[in-house]
Short mmCIF file of C-alpha atoms in Angstrom, two decimals:
data_model
loop_
_atom_site.label_atom_id
_atom_site.label_comp_id
_atom_site.label_asym_id
_atom_site.label_seq_id
_atom_site.Cartn_x
_atom_site.Cartn_y
_atom_site.Cartn_z
CA MET G 13 -16.38 -20.54 21.37
CA ARG G 14 -15.42 -23.35 19.91
CA ARG G 15 -16.72 -25.32 22.50
CA TYR G 16 -19.77 -24.00 22.83
CA GLY G 17 -20.74 -24.63 19.30
CA ARG G 18 -19.77 -28.28 19.72
CA VAL G 19 -22.31 -28.87 22.67
CA TYR G 20 -24.94 -26.81 20.72
CA LEU G 21 -24.21 -28.97 17.79
CA THR G 22 -25.18 -32.06 20.23
CA PHE G 23 -28.11 -30.19 21.12
CA LEU G 24 -29.68 -30.16 17.79
CA ARG G 25 -28.54 -33.98 17.29
CA ILE G 26 -30.65 -34.80 20.58
CA ALA G 27 -33.47 -32.95 19.33
CA LEU G 28 -33.22 -34.06 15.94
CA ILE G 29 -33.55 -37.86 17.12
CA ARG G 30 -36.35 -36.52 19.54
CA GLU G 31 -38.63 -35.52 16.42
CA MET G 32 -37.57 -38.89 14.72
CA GLN G 33 -38.92 -40.91 17.41
CA SER G 34 -42.54 -38.85 17.13
CA PRO G 35 -42.83 -38.52 13.44
CA LEU G 36 -46.79 -37.88 13.99
CA GLN G 37 -46.08 -35.65 16.45
CA PHE G 38 -43.51 -33.71 14.14
CA ILE G 39 -46.35 -33.56 11.44
CA PHE G 40 -49.05 -32.25 13.94
CA TRP G 41 -47.22 -29.55 15.21
CA GLY G 42 -46.12 -28.74 11.46
CA VAL G 43 -49.86 -28.79 10.21
CA GLY G 44 -51.00 -26.98 13.37
CA MET G 45 -48.58 -23.99 13.27
CA SER G 46 -49.36 -24.49 9.16
CA VAL G 47 -53.01 -23.82 9.58
CA ASN G 48 -52.69 -20.91 11.95
CA PHE G 49 -50.38 -19.23 9.75
CA GLY G 50 -53.41 -19.70 7.02
CA LEU G 51 -55.77 -18.27 8.76
CA PHE G 52 -53.51 -15.00 9.50
CA VAL G 53 -53.31 -15.07 5.78
CA TYR G 54 -56.76 -15.31 4.89
CA PHE G 55 -57.56 -12.46 7.54
CA TYR G 56 -54.99 -10.18 6.05
CA ARG G 57 -57.35 -10.88 2.62
CA THR G 58 -60.73 -10.14 3.94
CA ILE G 59 -59.05 -6.87 5.21
CA TYR G 60 -57.76 -6.04 1.85
CA GLY G 61 -60.67 -6.92 0.51
CA HIS G 62 -62.41 -3.22 1.74
CA VAL G 63 -58.76 -1.24 1.83
CA ASP G 64 -55.93 -0.51 -0.63
CA ALA G 65 -53.30 -0.26 1.50
CA ILE G 66 -52.99 -0.13 5.65
CA ALA G 67 -50.32 2.35 6.81
CA GLY G 68 -48.75 2.27 3.43
CA TRP G 69 -48.67 -1.24 3.01
CA THR G 70 -50.34 -2.77 0.42
CA LYS G 71 -51.89 -6.34 0.47
CA TYR G 72 -48.94 -8.07 -1.29
CA GLU G 73 -46.46 -6.23 0.90
CA MET G 74 -48.05 -6.93 3.87
CA LEU G 75 -48.10 -10.57 3.12
CA PHE G 76 -44.45 -10.63 2.09
CA TYR G 77 -43.29 -8.76 5.65
CA ARG G 78 -46.28 -11.44 7.32
CA GLY G 79 -44.09 -14.42 5.60
CA PHE G 80 -40.47 -12.82 6.26
CA ALA G 81 -41.56 -12.36 9.95
CA GLU G 82 -42.90 -16.10 10.11
CA LEU G 83 -39.97 -17.53 8.47
CA PHE G 84 -37.29 -16.18 10.82
CA PHE G 85 -39.54 -16.12 13.83
CA THR G 86 -40.09 -19.52 13.59
CA LEU G 87 -36.17 -19.78 13.21
CA PHE G 88 -36.03 -18.33 16.61
CA LEU G 89 -38.99 -20.20 17.85
CA MET G 90 -37.56 -23.84 17.23
CA LEU G 91 -33.44 -22.59 18.83
CA ALA G 92 -34.88 -20.09 21.73
CA ILE G 93 -38.14 -19.32 22.50
CA ASN G 94 -39.04 -23.37 23.97
CA ASN G 95 -36.06 -22.85 26.25
CA LEU G 96 -36.94 -19.55 27.63
CA GLN G 97 -40.61 -19.96 28.19
CA THR G 98 -39.58 -23.15 30.50
CA LEU G 99 -37.34 -20.88 32.82
CA PRO G 100 -40.34 -19.97 35.42
CA GLU G 101 -41.27 -23.64 35.66
CA LYS G 102 -37.40 -24.81 36.24
CA ILE G 103 -37.64 -22.15 39.15
CA THR G 104 -40.79 -23.42 40.87
CA THR G 105 -40.05 -27.08 40.67
CA GLY G 106 -35.97 -26.67 41.71
CA ARG G 107 -34.93 -27.81 37.93
CA LEU G 108 -32.81 -24.90 37.57
CA ASP G 109 -30.61 -25.67 40.34
CA PHE G 110 -29.25 -28.48 38.46
CA VAL G 111 -28.68 -26.74 35.39
CA LEU G 112 -26.93 -24.27 37.41
CA LEU G 113 -24.63 -26.59 38.65
CA LYS G 114 -23.37 -27.84 35.08
CA PRO G 115 -19.72 -26.70 34.01
CA ILE G 116 -20.79 -24.37 31.50
CA HIS G 117 -21.97 -20.89 31.07
CA SER G 118 -26.03 -20.81 33.00
CA GLN G 119 -27.45 -18.53 30.10
CA PHE G 120 -26.22 -20.63 27.18
CA MET G 121 -28.03 -23.81 29.21
CA VAL G 122 -30.97 -21.48 29.89
CA SER G 123 -31.47 -20.41 26.31
CA LEU G 124 -30.33 -22.82 23.95
CA SER G 125 -30.31 -26.41 25.59
CA ASP G 126 -33.16 -27.73 24.26
CA PRO G 127 -34.04 -27.00 20.26
CA HIS G 128 -37.51 -27.36 19.24
CA LEU G 129 -37.33 -28.72 15.88
CA GLY G 130 -41.21 -29.67 15.73
CA PHE G 131 -42.08 -26.37 13.85
CA ALA G 132 -39.87 -27.02 10.82
CA LEU G 133 -42.53 -27.56 8.18
CA ASN G 134 -43.89 -23.74 8.86
CA LEU G 135 -40.49 -22.78 7.07
CA VAL G 136 -42.37 -24.00 3.81
CA SER G 137 -45.68 -22.21 4.44
CA ALA G 138 -43.70 -19.20 4.96
CA LEU G 139 -41.52 -19.52 2.17
CA GLY G 140 -44.17 -20.22 -0.28
CA MET G 141 -45.63 -16.98 0.47
CA ILE G 142 -42.75 -15.63 0.39
CA LEU G 143 -42.29 -16.37 -3.35
CA TYR G 144 -45.78 -15.73 -3.85
CA SER G 145 -46.00 -11.95 -2.30
CA SER G 146 -42.84 -10.91 -3.92
CA ALA G 147 -43.84 -12.48 -7.17
CA HIS G 148 -46.79 -10.05 -6.98
CA ILE G 149 -44.96 -7.19 -5.78
CA GLY G 150 -42.21 -7.19 -9.05
CA TRP G 151 -39.66 -7.95 -6.42
CA GLU G 152 -36.22 -8.82 -7.99
CA ALA G 153 -33.22 -10.03 -5.78
CA ASP G 154 -31.18 -7.28 -4.50
CA TRP G 155 -28.19 -9.02 -3.07
CA PHE G 156 -26.81 -5.76 -1.39
CA ARG G 157 -30.12 -5.50 0.53
CA LEU G 158 -30.65 -8.83 0.56
CA GLY G 159 -27.40 -8.79 2.68
CA GLY G 160 -28.49 -5.89 4.90
CA ALA G 161 -31.48 -7.65 5.55
CA LEU G 162 -30.08 -10.84 6.86
CA LEU G 163 -27.77 -8.38 8.95
CA PHE G 164 -30.21 -6.44 10.44
CA THR G 165 -32.57 -9.60 11.14
CA SER G 166 -29.87 -11.22 12.84
CA ILE G 167 -29.50 -8.25 14.89
CA GLY G 168 -33.21 -7.87 15.62
CA LEU G 169 -33.45 -11.39 16.33
CA VAL G 170 -30.83 -10.69 19.26
CA MET G 171 -32.48 -7.62 20.26
CA LEU G 172 -35.62 -9.98 20.46
CA TYR G 173 -33.83 -13.01 22.38
CA SER G 174 -32.21 -10.07 24.74
CA VAL G 175 -35.53 -8.20 25.57
CA CYS G 176 -37.04 -11.92 26.29
CA MET G 177 -34.39 -13.27 28.69
CA VAL G 178 -34.93 -9.77 30.69
CA ILE G 179 -38.62 -11.20 31.29
CA VAL G 180 -38.09 -14.36 31.84
CA THR G 181 -35.60 -13.46 34.23
CA LEU G 182 -37.93 -11.48 36.31
CA SER G 183 -39.16 -14.93 37.23
CA MET G 184 -36.15 -15.24 39.61
CA TRP G 185 -37.69 -12.50 41.62
CA VAL G 186 -40.81 -12.52 42.31
CA GLN G 187 -43.15 -14.95 43.69
CA ARG G 188 -46.04 -16.07 41.22
CA ALA G 189 -43.84 -16.76 38.27
CA GLU G 190 -46.86 -17.65 35.94
CA PHE G 191 -47.76 -13.94 34.72
CA VAL G 192 -44.39 -13.48 33.45
CA ASN G 193 -44.85 -15.86 30.42
CA GLN G 194 -47.97 -13.96 30.12
CA VAL G 195 -46.29 -11.31 29.08
CA PHE G 196 -43.36 -13.21 27.38
CA PHE G 197 -46.15 -14.54 25.02
CA SER G 198 -47.65 -11.61 24.50
CA LEU G 199 -45.09 -9.56 23.53
CA PHE G 200 -44.86 -11.95 19.80
CA GLY G 201 -48.46 -10.01 18.40
CA PHE G 202 -46.39 -7.16 17.60
CA LEU G 203 -44.06 -9.27 15.42
CA PHE G 204 -46.22 -9.66 12.84
CA VAL G 205 -47.35 -6.42 11.69
CA PRO G 206 -45.10 -2.99 10.69
CA SER G 207 -44.17 -0.47 12.95
CA THR G 208 -45.81 2.09 11.00
CA VAL G 209 -49.32 0.28 11.33
CA TYR G 210 -49.27 1.36 15.09
CA GLY G 211 -49.16 4.85 16.86
CA GLY G 212 -49.03 7.21 19.62
CA VAL G 213 -48.13 5.42 23.05
CA SER G 214 -47.95 1.78 22.09
CA ARG G 215 -45.72 2.64 19.07
CA ILE G 216 -43.12 4.43 21.07
CA VAL G 217 -43.26 1.70 24.40
CA PHE G 218 -42.73 -1.66 21.54
CA SER G 219 -39.94 0.53 19.25
CA TYR G 220 -38.11 2.09 21.94
CA ALA G 221 -38.75 0.61 25.97
CA LEU G 222 -39.47 -2.80 24.81
CA PRO G 223 -38.08 -2.54 21.02
CA VAL G 224 -39.85 -5.47 18.97
CA LEU G 225 -41.76 -3.59 16.42
CA PHE G 226 -38.30 -2.73 14.92
CA VAL G 227 -37.27 -6.75 14.37
CA PHE G 228 -38.87 -7.04 11.26
CA THR G 229 -39.85 -3.86 9.95
CA VAL G 230 -36.20 -2.78 9.73
CA PRO G 231 -35.28 -5.59 7.22
CA VAL G 232 -38.30 -6.17 5.56
CA GLY G 233 -38.41 -2.00 5.04
CA LEU G 234 -34.62 -3.05 3.78
CA LEU G 235 -35.96 -5.02 1.36
CA LEU G 236 -38.97 -3.21 -0.09
CA ASP G 237 -37.77 -0.05 0.24
CA LYS G 238 -39.65 0.91 3.02
CA GLY G 239 -37.11 1.72 5.82
CA SER G 240 -36.20 4.55 7.77
CA ALA G 241 -32.75 5.86 8.52
CA GLU G 242 -33.85 6.65 12.14
CA MET G 243 -35.36 2.78 12.47
CA LEU G 244 -31.62 1.43 11.35
CA ILE G 245 -29.88 3.76 14.00
CA ALA G 246 -32.30 3.22 16.56
CA THR G 247 -31.42 -0.86 16.46
CA LEU G 248 -28.01 -0.72 15.94
CA LEU G 249 -27.66 1.26 19.10
CA LEU G 250 -30.46 -0.98 21.20
CA ALA G 251 -29.30 -4.34 20.33
CA PRO G 252 -25.72 -3.96 22.11
CA VAL G 253 -27.74 -2.22 25.06
CA TRP G 254 -30.58 -4.98 25.56
CA PHE G 255 -28.08 -7.81 25.30
CA ALA G 256 -25.80 -6.13 27.72
CA ALA G 257 -28.34 -5.29 30.23
CA SER G 258 -29.84 -9.50 29.62
CA TRP G 259 -26.46 -10.74 30.38
CA TYR G 260 -25.67 -8.19 33.55
CA PHE G 261 -29.63 -8.95 34.65
CA TRP G 262 -29.15 -12.34 34.97
CA ARG G 263 -25.74 -12.92 36.36
CA THR G 264 -27.18 -10.57 38.97
CA SER G 265 -30.05 -12.56 39.84
CA VAL G 266 -28.75 -15.63 39.30
CA ARG G 267 -26.41 -14.26 42.24
CA PHE G 268 -29.17 -13.76 44.45
CA TYR G 269 -31.54 -16.87 43.49
CA THR G 270 -32.33 -19.16 46.10
CA SER G 271 -33.08 -22.72 45.20
CA ALA G 272 -36.52 -23.86 45.67
CA GLY G 273 -35.66 -26.57 48.22
CA SER G 274 -33.93 -23.87 50.59
#
């Protein structure tokens, strides 16, 4: 485990050096992400100019949720997503062959070998939104709830990673891998709205079949006293199942993988 920790620190150092070599690109990425975040905030403010609450969430509670989700999703984006989204390309170009030949676990390499630190400035915008909205809500730090929220955020991100890993691994089995990235990115839209906003089939599918709605709804629900025991239990049960499934599916797929050059 310590070996993997040292390897990952090396990946982070390389990523930091890469970003420092092109500071303007770093700034452009940060500004772009912040503008996109600001547009969503403006959208929420417009909607709440006509209603007092949506599915029981007031304007500032929704802004708190958005800031919290943006903060931790950006961290996830920096550390993992950049790697996973390139897997279909690695397969079609044959670059995956070189990854599989390295003397380290291939899923670790595919998942974490290329951190993208260019999104770091977006963390500032997200944190500012959390502080701004929490002041209007009147939320006070409860260290027990905060600890629980961070724990369930970690569990939720592991579950999100596992779902994404299963989806991108499908590209090893299909002829045209382009659609895999389309499915991959379409999931992220469900992360930034509480699960209670959805209803019917969509809520069932994206809560239990592809459990992305619980990723941030559960920890924010703990912080704002909007959670439910059902969601907590479901998250605890689904996260290890999906993680094991992603590991097994990857291992099986690699065993049957045929090089693009074959």
